[in-house]
Amino acid sequence: MDDVLRGTVALVTGASSGIGRAAALTLAGKGAAVALTARRAERLTELADRIEAGGGTALVLPADIADEAEAARVVERTVEELGRLDTLVNNAGLMLLGYASESPLADWKRSVDVNLTALMHTTHAALPHLVRAAGDGPRKVADIVNVSSLAGRRAVATATAYCATKFGVVAFSEALRQELAPQHVRVCVVEPGAVDTELRGHNSPEMQQALEQMFGGIERLEAQDIADAIAYGVTRPWRVAVTEMVVLPTEQV
Ligand code: NDP
């Protein structure tokens, strides 16, 4: 464990698997107390046990953050139990692929609800706490990290709603960054390429096969590769704002 985030508190959404799980472990390894949220409580408990076995502090807050009240409760419980909030990692997401003409409208709405609206829920609730943390903490800075995607910079067929949400996350992040800069709250948007996680598992066998054809021949990133990028951004000295990171598998074109 190194100590660079000692005394700080991080909230990680989507901590039950993939990138969020790796990010929570990594931030805890740097001394942050971490609040873990997602819907699958057992996964969060297993992660918290692991963090605590390593000498860290973890708080399990199961929630569906697409629900405004649940998202607000997660932020409030984090501050009540852990005392403050220095780092918000908005990572929860889902990727529902399909041709537009064949996609249920419900899939598009669910994509917006989870990838964009839920991120706004946690951000809105966290803002006053982050501003306070930047003002009174020894590091003189607080952080929001929003996990978008390469699909937030390059739209692709069969990912209409997913791309719309991820472009939205990029725009939201940049506008927020400009507003919060004077208060020392940094906003970083991370845009991964293909990462080996459970994300693609929510799609039809046909769509999973199409993804396999697109990316199966290359070495995908590991969740830890993105966790490392997140940790890099939030461990810079207060004067350094890493605002955008595109992280791709070397072989991805
Ligand atoms: P996973 O499917 O492994 O993780 C997604 C996480 O989001 C899970 O912890 C899931 O938890 C959580 N989640 C989903 N819906 C909700 C909800 N309503 N409320 C709370 N939590 C929710 O995928 P990744 O780790 O790959 O995805 C993390 C982020 O990275 C996503 O935003 C994704 O778009 C982005 N990304 C991923 C890429 C990839 O190739 N894997 C590439 C580019 C970006 P639970 O089900 O327990 O609620």
Short mmCIF file of N, CA and C in Angstrom, two decimals, residues 2 4-5 8-15 17-30 32 34-35 86-93 119 139 141-149 166 169 186-193 195 197 221-237 240-248:
data_model
loop_
_atom_site.label_atom_id
_atom_site.label_comp_id
_atom_site.label_asym_id
_atom_site.label_seq_id
_atom_site.Cartn_x
_atom_site.Cartn_y
_atom_site.Cartn_z
N ASP A 2 0.62 2.19 -0.90
CA ASP A 2 1.31 3.47 -0.74
C ASP A 2 0.31 4.47 -0.16
N VAL A 4 -0.42 7.89 -0.92
CA VAL A 4 -0.71 9.18 -1.54
C VAL A 4 -2.16 9.64 -1.33
N LEU A 5 -3.09 8.69 -1.18
CA LEU A 5 -4.49 9.06 -0.97
C LEU A 5 -4.95 8.88 0.48
N THR A 8 -8.14 10.43 2.40
CA THR A 8 -9.18 10.79 1.44
C THR A 8 -10.22 9.67 1.35
N VAL A 9 -11.38 10.02 0.80
CA VAL A 9 -12.48 9.07 0.62
C VAL A 9 -12.89 9.07 -0.85
N ALA A 10 -13.02 7.87 -1.40
CA ALA A 10 -13.44 7.73 -2.80
C ALA A 10 -14.73 6.93 -2.87
N LEU A 11 -15.63 7.34 -3.74
CA LEU A 11 -16.85 6.57 -4.04
C LEU A 11 -16.72 6.06 -5.47
N VAL A 12 -16.86 4.74 -5.62
CA VAL A 12 -16.74 4.12 -6.94
C VAL A 12 -18.06 3.48 -7.31
N THR A 13 -18.65 3.89 -8.43
CA THR A 13 -19.89 3.27 -8.89
C THR A 13 -19.55 2.12 -9.85
N GLY A 14 -20.41 1.12 -9.85
CA GLY A 14 -20.13 -0.06 -10.68
C GLY A 14 -18.94 -0.84 -10.13
N ALA A 15 -18.86 -0.91 -8.80
CA ALA A 15 -17.69 -1.54 -8.17
C ALA A 15 -17.81 -3.05 -8.07
N SER A 17 -17.87 -5.26 -10.46
CA SER A 17 -17.14 -6.05 -11.47
C SER A 17 -16.25 -5.15 -12.31
N GLY A 18 -15.44 -5.78 -13.14
CA GLY A 18 -14.68 -5.10 -14.18
C GLY A 18 -13.86 -3.91 -13.71
N ILE A 19 -14.01 -2.81 -14.44
CA ILE A 19 -13.17 -1.63 -14.22
C ILE A 19 -13.42 -1.03 -12.83
N GLY A 20 -14.67 -0.98 -12.40
CA GLY A 20 -14.98 -0.38 -11.10
C GLY A 20 -14.34 -1.15 -9.96
N ARG A 21 -14.40 -2.47 -10.06
CA ARG A 21 -13.80 -3.31 -9.01
C ARG A 21 -12.29 -3.05 -8.95
N ALA A 22 -11.66 -3.05 -10.11
CA ALA A 22 -10.21 -2.83 -10.16
C ALA A 22 -9.86 -1.42 -9.66
N ALA A 23 -10.69 -0.44 -10.01
CA ALA A 23 -10.41 0.94 -9.58
C ALA A 23 -10.52 1.05 -8.06
N ALA A 24 -11.53 0.40 -7.49
CA ALA A 24 -11.71 0.47 -6.04
C ALA A 24 -10.51 -0.16 -5.32
N LEU A 25 -10.08 -1.31 -5.80
CA LEU A 25 -8.92 -1.96 -5.19
C LEU A 25 -7.67 -1.09 -5.30
N THR A 26 -7.52 -0.46 -6.45
CA THR A 26 -6.32 0.35 -6.69
C THR A 26 -6.32 1.60 -5.81
N LEU A 27 -7.46 2.27 -5.71
CA LEU A 27 -7.52 3.48 -4.88
C LEU A 27 -7.34 3.11 -3.40
N ALA A 28 -7.94 1.99 -3.00
CA ALA A 28 -7.74 1.53 -1.61
C ALA A 28 -6.27 1.23 -1.36
N GLY A 29 -5.61 0.66 -2.35
CA GLY A 29 -4.19 0.35 -2.23
C GLY A 29 -3.32 1.60 -2.10
N LYS A 30 -3.89 2.73 -2.49
CA LYS A 30 -3.15 4.00 -2.34
C LYS A 30 -3.61 4.77 -1.10
N ALA A 32 -6.84 5.36 0.08
CA ALA A 32 -8.18 5.95 0.18
C ALA A 32 -9.13 4.98 0.89
N VAL A 34 -12.73 3.57 0.69
CA VAL A 34 -13.56 3.50 -0.51
C VAL A 34 -14.99 3.08 -0.20
N ALA A 35 -15.93 3.80 -0.76
CA ALA A 35 -17.34 3.40 -0.74
C ALA A 35 -17.63 2.72 -2.06
N ASP A 86 -13.72 12.90 -1.42
CA ASP A 86 -12.67 13.56 -2.21
C ASP A 86 -12.67 13.13 -3.67
N THR A 87 -13.12 11.91 -3.94
CA THR A 87 -12.99 11.34 -5.28
C THR A 87 -14.26 10.61 -5.65
N LEU A 88 -14.86 10.98 -6.75
CA LEU A 88 -16.04 10.26 -7.26
C LEU A 88 -15.66 9.63 -8.59
N VAL A 89 -15.74 8.31 -8.66
CA VAL A 89 -15.48 7.61 -9.92
C VAL A 89 -16.82 7.13 -10.46
N ASN A 90 -17.30 7.81 -11.49
CA ASN A 90 -18.56 7.46 -12.13
C ASN A 90 -18.27 6.45 -13.24
N ASN A 91 -18.39 5.19 -12.87
CA ASN A 91 -17.98 4.12 -13.78
C ASN A 91 -19.12 3.20 -14.20
N ALA A 92 -20.20 3.13 -13.41
CA ALA A 92 -21.28 2.17 -13.72
C ALA A 92 -21.79 2.41 -15.13
N GLY A 93 -22.06 1.33 -15.83
CA GLY A 93 -22.57 1.49 -17.18
C GLY A 93 -23.03 0.17 -17.76
N LEU A 119 -25.15 8.89 -13.72
CA LEU A 119 -23.89 9.64 -13.50
C LEU A 119 -24.21 11.08 -13.06
N ARG A 139 -4.62 17.81 0.35
CA ARG A 139 -4.20 17.71 -1.06
C ARG A 139 -4.66 18.90 -1.88
N VAL A 141 -7.31 19.49 -3.43
CA VAL A 141 -7.96 19.14 -4.70
C VAL A 141 -8.94 18.00 -4.47
N ALA A 142 -9.99 17.94 -5.28
CA ALA A 142 -10.90 16.79 -5.29
C ALA A 142 -11.10 16.38 -6.75
N ASP A 143 -11.65 15.19 -6.96
CA ASP A 143 -11.69 14.65 -8.32
C ASP A 143 -13.01 13.99 -8.66
N ILE A 144 -13.44 14.23 -9.89
CA ILE A 144 -14.48 13.42 -10.51
C ILE A 144 -13.84 12.73 -11.72
N VAL A 145 -13.98 11.41 -11.78
CA VAL A 145 -13.52 10.68 -12.96
C VAL A 145 -14.74 10.05 -13.61
N ASN A 146 -15.01 10.40 -14.83
CA ASN A 146 -16.15 9.84 -15.55
C ASN A 146 -15.65 8.85 -16.60
N VAL A 147 -16.15 7.63 -16.52
CA VAL A 147 -15.72 6.62 -17.49
C VAL A 147 -16.66 6.67 -18.69
N SER A 148 -16.16 7.22 -19.78
CA SER A 148 -16.89 7.22 -21.04
C SER A 148 -16.38 6.03 -21.85
N SER A 149 -15.99 6.27 -23.08
CA SER A 149 -15.58 5.16 -23.96
C SER A 149 -15.00 5.76 -25.23
N LYS A 166 -22.35 8.01 -24.27
CA LYS A 166 -20.92 8.22 -23.99
C LYS A 166 -20.43 9.56 -24.54
N VAL A 169 -21.51 11.91 -21.91
CA VAL A 169 -20.62 11.93 -20.74
C VAL A 169 -19.41 12.83 -21.02
N ARG A 186 -11.16 18.70 -9.97
CA ARG A 186 -10.77 18.29 -11.32
C ARG A 186 -11.80 17.33 -11.89
N VAL A 187 -12.00 17.40 -13.19
CA VAL A 187 -12.89 16.45 -13.85
C VAL A 187 -12.11 15.80 -14.99
N CYS A 188 -12.03 14.49 -14.92
CA CYS A 188 -11.28 13.74 -15.93
C CYS A 188 -12.23 12.76 -16.61
N VAL A 189 -12.19 12.70 -17.91
CA VAL A 189 -12.99 11.70 -18.60
C VAL A 189 -12.05 10.66 -19.20
N VAL A 190 -12.36 9.40 -18.92
CA VAL A 190 -11.53 8.28 -19.39
C VAL A 190 -12.29 7.55 -20.48
N GLU A 191 -11.62 7.30 -21.59
CA GLU A 191 -12.28 6.72 -22.77
C GLU A 191 -11.56 5.43 -23.19
N PRO A 192 -11.96 4.32 -22.59
CA PRO A 192 -11.29 3.06 -22.93
C PRO A 192 -11.74 2.50 -24.28
N GLY A 193 -10.81 1.76 -24.88
CA GLY A 193 -11.18 0.87 -25.99
C GLY A 193 -11.67 -0.44 -25.39
N VAL A 195 -12.08 -3.60 -23.39
CA VAL A 195 -11.55 -4.12 -22.13
C VAL A 195 -12.24 -5.45 -21.85
N THR A 197 -14.11 -7.48 -19.83
CA THR A 197 -14.97 -7.44 -18.63
C THR A 197 -16.30 -8.14 -18.97
N LEU A 221 -7.66 -4.95 -23.42
CA LEU A 221 -7.13 -4.43 -22.16
C LEU A 221 -7.67 -5.24 -21.00
N GLU A 222 -6.96 -5.19 -19.88
CA GLU A 222 -7.48 -5.73 -18.62
C GLU A 222 -8.10 -4.57 -17.83
N ALA A 223 -9.06 -4.88 -16.97
CA ALA A 223 -9.69 -3.83 -16.15
C ALA A 223 -8.63 -3.03 -15.39
N GLN A 224 -7.59 -3.71 -14.97
CA GLN A 224 -6.52 -3.02 -14.21
C GLN A 224 -5.86 -1.92 -15.03
N ASP A 225 -5.80 -2.09 -16.33
CA ASP A 225 -5.17 -1.06 -17.18
C ASP A 225 -5.93 0.26 -17.06
N ILE A 226 -7.26 0.17 -16.97
CA ILE A 226 -8.06 1.40 -16.84
C ILE A 226 -8.01 1.90 -15.40
N ALA A 227 -8.00 0.99 -14.45
CA ALA A 227 -7.85 1.40 -13.05
C ALA A 227 -6.56 2.18 -12.86
N ASP A 228 -5.51 1.75 -13.53
CA ASP A 228 -4.22 2.46 -13.42
C ASP A 228 -4.34 3.87 -13.99
N ALA A 229 -5.08 4.02 -15.09
CA ALA A 229 -5.26 5.35 -15.68
C ALA A 229 -6.04 6.25 -14.72
N ILE A 230 -7.10 5.69 -14.13
CA ILE A 230 -7.91 6.46 -13.16
C ILE A 230 -7.02 6.90 -11.99
N ALA A 231 -6.25 5.96 -11.48
CA ALA A 231 -5.39 6.27 -10.33
C ALA A 231 -4.35 7.32 -10.70
N TYR A 232 -3.84 7.25 -11.91
CA TYR A 232 -2.85 8.25 -12.33
C TYR A 232 -3.46 9.65 -12.24
N GLY A 233 -4.67 9.80 -12.78
CA GLY A 233 -5.32 11.11 -12.79
C GLY A 233 -5.53 11.67 -11.39
N VAL A 234 -5.99 10.84 -10.49
CA VAL A 234 -6.39 11.36 -9.17
C VAL A 234 -5.22 11.47 -8.19
N THR A 235 -4.05 10.97 -8.58
CA THR A 235 -2.90 11.08 -7.67
C THR A 235 -1.93 12.18 -8.10
N ARG A 236 -2.28 12.94 -9.14
CA ARG A 236 -1.40 14.06 -9.52
C ARG A 236 -1.46 15.14 -8.44
N PRO A 237 -0.39 15.94 -8.32
CA PRO A 237 -0.45 17.10 -7.42
C PRO A 237 -1.58 18.04 -7.84
N VAL A 240 -2.00 19.85 -11.28
CA VAL A 240 -2.01 19.09 -12.55
C VAL A 240 -3.38 18.47 -12.77
N ALA A 241 -4.06 18.88 -13.82
CA ALA A 241 -5.36 18.28 -14.14
C ALA A 241 -5.23 17.45 -15.42
N VAL A 242 -5.36 16.16 -15.28
CA VAL A 242 -5.41 15.28 -16.46
C VAL A 242 -6.89 15.23 -16.85
N THR A 243 -7.25 15.82 -17.96
CA THR A 243 -8.67 16.04 -18.24
C THR A 243 -9.29 14.98 -19.13
N GLU A 244 -8.48 14.30 -19.90
CA GLU A 244 -9.05 13.31 -20.84
C GLU A 244 -8.01 12.25 -21.15
N MET A 245 -8.41 11.00 -21.05
CA MET A 245 -7.48 9.91 -21.36
C MET A 245 -8.14 8.88 -22.26
N VAL A 246 -7.60 8.70 -23.46
CA VAL A 246 -8.03 7.61 -24.34
C VAL A 246 -7.05 6.46 -24.12
N VAL A 247 -7.57 5.32 -23.71
CA VAL A 247 -6.69 4.18 -23.44
C VAL A 247 -7.18 3.00 -24.27
N LEU A 248 -6.37 2.62 -25.25
CA LEU A 248 -6.79 1.56 -26.19
C LEU A 248 -5.85 0.37 -26.11
#
